[in-house]
Amino acid sequence: MIVNKTVILVFFIILKFTLHWFLIAPGFDLHRDEYLHLDQAKHLAWGFESVPPFTSWISFIILKAGSPVWLIKFFPALFGALTMLVVWKTIELLKGNLFALVLGAIAVTLSVILRMNILYQPNSFDILCWTALYYYITRYINDGNSSWLYYAACVFGIGFLNKYNIIFLVAGLVPALLITELRKIFLNRNLYFAIATGLLIISPNLIWQYQNNFPVIGHMQELTDTQLVNVNRMDFIKEQLLFFTGSIFIILAAFISFFIYPEFKKYRILFYSYIFTIFLFIYFKGKGYYAIGLYPIFLAFGSVYLERLLQHKPFYYLRIVMLFITTGLSVPLLMFAFPLYTPEKTALRAPMYKKLGMLKWEDGNEHALPQDFADMLGWKELAAKTDNVFTSIKGDENTLVLCDNYGQAGAINFYSKQNLQAVSFNADYINWFDFSRTYNKIILVKENEDPDPMREEEKKYFKNIITKGKVENKLARESGTTIFLLDSPTTQINEILKEEIINRKKNK
């Protein structure tokens, strides 16, 4: 049986990686966020404007390997496979057998986690860290060995260096401890040594934040003003139900088991932690996907509990039914959550996406494609047209490519055949201007909704402003993005740029 379990685990891991080869149709580029994370590898630091440093370390590995797309996609898939492995090990810890293991593996594989794992973002590793931290808490509850507290602290520390979102897990866990018998953990000196270990791990990022005037605060304020303000709390709750459509009954079974199944009552803190954390997200109007890391651990508990309920012959065959239900109900996820079709065919499915609320973007408006899909279009076109402008003017190292947003800059840097290194006043790029060069021309990339289409602001400093091209892809979020050439400056370009950077940072 041990051999069979191992073979089945290997099967699910192979299935996991195989699925990722087919989930993105030809015609889609990388996602806007992926370009930023990849560019961070060229500017390693203990922190960035929007995220901690962990993803940049992975990006550095990718960069040294030549930045192949398959490797970019490999890492989020790997973190997803490891999340499944942690759920598998939790089921084994709870003495679940083959049915529970298979049910849990299917539930993790065919859930929103699969969707998260198609993009190279901190989210996949964030979910893994949440799951692993809960796993070590479960192990501590199971045997009282204080070493698990140190493991949990290390996971928190690494998770913090990946994404600050994990703070919500701890914020929900503390009150859950206080209202259960596990409050006695606060008398365990190892808890405080473990906390010190976690603080030691995150301290380089905290020092970096202090030295840079805590840019995370400015980023969070910007996020609140531009995105979270459009978040509807009821939509957040609805999304929680959609994330694990095929396995929601497993999660509900886990919740029930904490109160009626004697062996699981000691783990009830996990349920209370879930409630506190969800309320925190609702209160702060967090995006729905912020909470995904809460659920994998409950897939483990629910799978084991259902296995115990159906262990006798009259109900034994219901196990097969459950496996089919979990798989069958997850099919819509595959049909709608992934860009399985070409962009043009995907656009024809707009009415169905609208019914699911997937056409509403973070600006609060509805568009032709789901936002993540639109964010994967137009980038190669933009980079190629920027390259053409650079070639046509016989650009050199004194020609600056200046973009409106981080997606434009990152995409140009990734796809450019001219080795262009575009920058922007947006996100981390504001810190990456190279002022060792004296710029005499600017290739300016401006969004389609720019409030100054006639470039009145730039006319103060340049004699010649020429429109050189635009993104024509109507389905791209960057559709209409225009490329300008700013030539014959009337003043020092470098000084203008430095002043603008100072003003932008001051306004933050």
mmCIF file of N, CA, C and O in Angstrom, residues 8 13 56 72 115 130 138-139 144 161 171 186-188 210 213 217 231 235 290 361 419 426 446 475 493 497 507:
data_model
loop_
_atom_site.group_PDB
_atom_site.id
_atom_site.type_symbol
_atom_site.label_atom_id
_atom_site.label_comp_id
_atom_site.label_asym_id
_atom_site.label_seq_id
_atom_site.Cartn_x
_atom_site.Cartn_y
_atom_site.Cartn_z
ATOM 1 N N ILE A 8 0.816 6.970 -6.650
ATOM 2 C CA ILE A 8 -0.304 7.886 -6.870
ATOM 3 C C ILE A 8 0.133 9.337 -6.657
ATOM 4 O O ILE A 8 -0.253 10.240 -7.417
ATOM 5 N N ILE A 13 1.616 14.648 -9.154
ATOM 6 C CA ILE A 13 2.638 15.665 -9.403
ATOM 7 C C ILE A 13 2.901 15.801 -10.895
ATOM 8 O O ILE A 13 2.990 16.917 -11.431
ATOM 9 N N SER A 56 12.383 38.016 -6.404
ATOM 10 C CA SER A 56 13.540 38.472 -7.186
ATOM 11 C C SER A 56 14.660 37.435 -7.157
ATOM 12 O O SER A 56 15.445 37.337 -8.111
ATOM 13 N N ILE A 72 10.043 30.140 -16.447
ATOM 14 C CA ILE A 72 9.219 31.135 -15.747
ATOM 15 C C ILE A 72 7.940 30.481 -15.238
ATOM 16 O O ILE A 72 7.499 30.735 -14.113
ATOM 17 N N ARG A 115 -5.305 27.808 -11.112
ATOM 18 C CA ARG A 115 -5.387 29.115 -11.801
ATOM 19 C C ARG A 115 -4.272 30.045 -11.338
ATOM 20 O O ARG A 115 -3.629 30.717 -12.152
ATOM 21 N N TRP A 130 1.282 29.657 3.530
ATOM 22 C CA TRP A 130 0.119 29.585 4.423
ATOM 23 C C TRP A 130 -0.179 28.125 4.771
ATOM 24 O O TRP A 130 -0.399 27.786 5.942
ATOM 25 N N THR A 138 -0.518 22.329 13.029
ATOM 26 C CA THR A 138 -1.225 21.049 13.215
ATOM 27 C C THR A 138 -0.309 20.018 13.861
ATOM 28 O O THR A 138 -0.723 19.272 14.756
ATOM 29 N N ARG A 139 0.934 20.000 13.427
ATOM 30 C CA ARG A 139 1.885 19.050 14.000
ATOM 31 C C ARG A 139 2.156 19.360 15.473
ATOM 32 O O ARG A 139 2.266 18.457 16.309
ATOM 33 N N GLY A 144 2.737 18.239 20.500
ATOM 34 C CA GLY A 144 3.274 19.170 21.484
ATOM 35 C C GLY A 144 4.766 19.408 21.375
ATOM 36 O O GLY A 144 5.364 20.055 22.256
ATOM 37 N N LEU A 161 8.979 37.401 3.501
ATOM 38 C CA LEU A 161 9.921 37.892 2.495
ATOM 39 C C LEU A 161 9.414 37.674 1.078
ATOM 40 O O LEU A 161 10.000 38.174 0.120
ATOM 41 N N ALA A 171 -2.398 37.470 12.200
ATOM 42 C CA ALA A 171 -3.381 38.338 12.858
ATOM 43 C C ALA A 171 -4.660 37.583 13.188
ATOM 44 O O ALA A 171 -5.335 37.873 14.184
ATOM 45 N N PHE A 186 1.292 30.461 25.200
ATOM 46 C CA PHE A 186 1.959 31.712 25.547
ATOM 47 C C PHE A 186 2.832 31.572 26.793
ATOM 48 O O PHE A 186 3.589 32.479 27.133
ATOM 49 N N LEU A 187 2.727 30.436 27.474
ATOM 50 C CA LEU A 187 3.595 30.153 28.623
ATOM 51 C C LEU A 187 4.811 29.320 28.216
ATOM 52 O O LEU A 187 5.669 29.030 29.043
ATOM 53 N N ASN A 188 4.863 28.974 26.936
ATOM 54 C CA ASN A 188 5.963 28.168 26.419
ATOM 55 C C ASN A 188 7.071 29.097 25.923
ATOM 56 O O ASN A 188 6.886 29.839 24.950
ATOM 57 N N TYR A 210 12.803 50.625 6.513
ATOM 58 C CA TYR A 210 13.129 51.806 7.325
ATOM 59 C C TYR A 210 14.058 52.753 6.568
ATOM 60 O O TYR A 210 13.844 53.970 6.550
ATOM 61 N N ASN A 213 12.173 54.725 3.895
ATOM 62 C CA ASN A 213 10.966 55.435 4.337
ATOM 63 C C ASN A 213 9.687 54.623 4.125
ATOM 64 O O ASN A 213 8.640 55.164 3.772
ATOM 65 N N ILE A 217 4.092 51.290 2.754
ATOM 66 C CA ILE A 217 2.937 52.071 3.212
ATOM 67 C C ILE A 217 2.353 52.871 2.057
ATOM 68 O O ILE A 217 1.137 52.917 1.849
ATOM 69 N N VAL A 231 -13.472 47.340 -4.481
ATOM 70 C CA VAL A 231 -13.799 45.988 -4.040
ATOM 71 C C VAL A 231 -15.134 45.987 -3.289
ATOM 72 O O VAL A 231 -15.345 46.777 -2.368
ATOM 73 N N ASP A 235 -18.881 40.675 -3.076
ATOM 74 C CA ASP A 235 -18.149 39.973 -4.132
ATOM 75 C C ASP A 235 -17.026 39.143 -3.529
ATOM 76 O O ASP A 235 -16.736 38.034 -3.998
ATOM 77 N N TYR A 290 -6.749 37.011 -1.943
ATOM 78 C CA TYR A 290 -5.839 37.141 -0.806
ATOM 79 C C TYR A 290 -6.037 35.995 0.192
ATOM 80 O O TYR A 290 -5.113 35.629 0.916
ATOM 81 N N TRP A 361 -13.191 44.761 -14.049
ATOM 82 C CA TRP A 361 -11.782 44.962 -13.725
ATOM 83 C C TRP A 361 -11.642 45.733 -12.420
ATOM 84 O O TRP A 361 -12.631 46.164 -11.820
ATOM 85 N N ASN A 419 17.952 45.115 -26.906
ATOM 86 C CA ASN A 419 18.441 45.159 -25.523
ATOM 87 C C ASN A 419 18.088 46.483 -24.840
ATOM 88 O O ASN A 419 18.888 47.041 -24.082
ATOM 89 N N ASN A 426 6.648 54.558 -12.476
ATOM 90 C CA ASN A 426 5.703 53.673 -11.816
ATOM 91 C C ASN A 426 6.425 52.507 -11.155
ATOM 92 O O ASN A 426 7.397 51.969 -11.693
ATOM 93 N N LYS A 446 2.954 55.982 -23.751
ATOM 94 C CA LYS A 446 1.863 56.533 -22.942
ATOM 95 C C LYS A 446 0.596 55.690 -23.085
ATOM 96 O O LYS A 446 0.254 55.223 -24.172
ATOM 97 N N LEU A 475 -8.081 43.849 -27.990
ATOM 98 C CA LEU A 475 -8.414 43.067 -26.802
ATOM 99 C C LEU A 475 -7.428 43.280 -25.659
ATOM 100 O O LEU A 475 -7.693 42.870 -24.538
ATOM 101 N N ILE A 493 17.680 66.981 -20.099
ATOM 102 C CA ILE A 493 16.683 65.944 -19.847
ATOM 103 C C ILE A 493 16.886 65.298 -18.483
ATOM 104 O O ILE A 493 15.929 65.053 -17.741
ATOM 105 N N LEU A 497 14.126 64.747 -15.404
ATOM 106 C CA LEU A 497 13.785 63.428 -14.878
ATOM 107 C C LEU A 497 14.018 63.348 -13.374
ATOM 108 O O LEU A 497 13.188 62.825 -12.630
ATOM 109 N N ASN A 507 5.146 62.950 -3.281
ATOM 110 C CA ASN A 507 3.682 62.833 -3.290
ATOM 111 C C ASN A 507 3.215 61.511 -2.685
ATOM 112 O O ASN A 507 2.080 61.391 -2.222
#
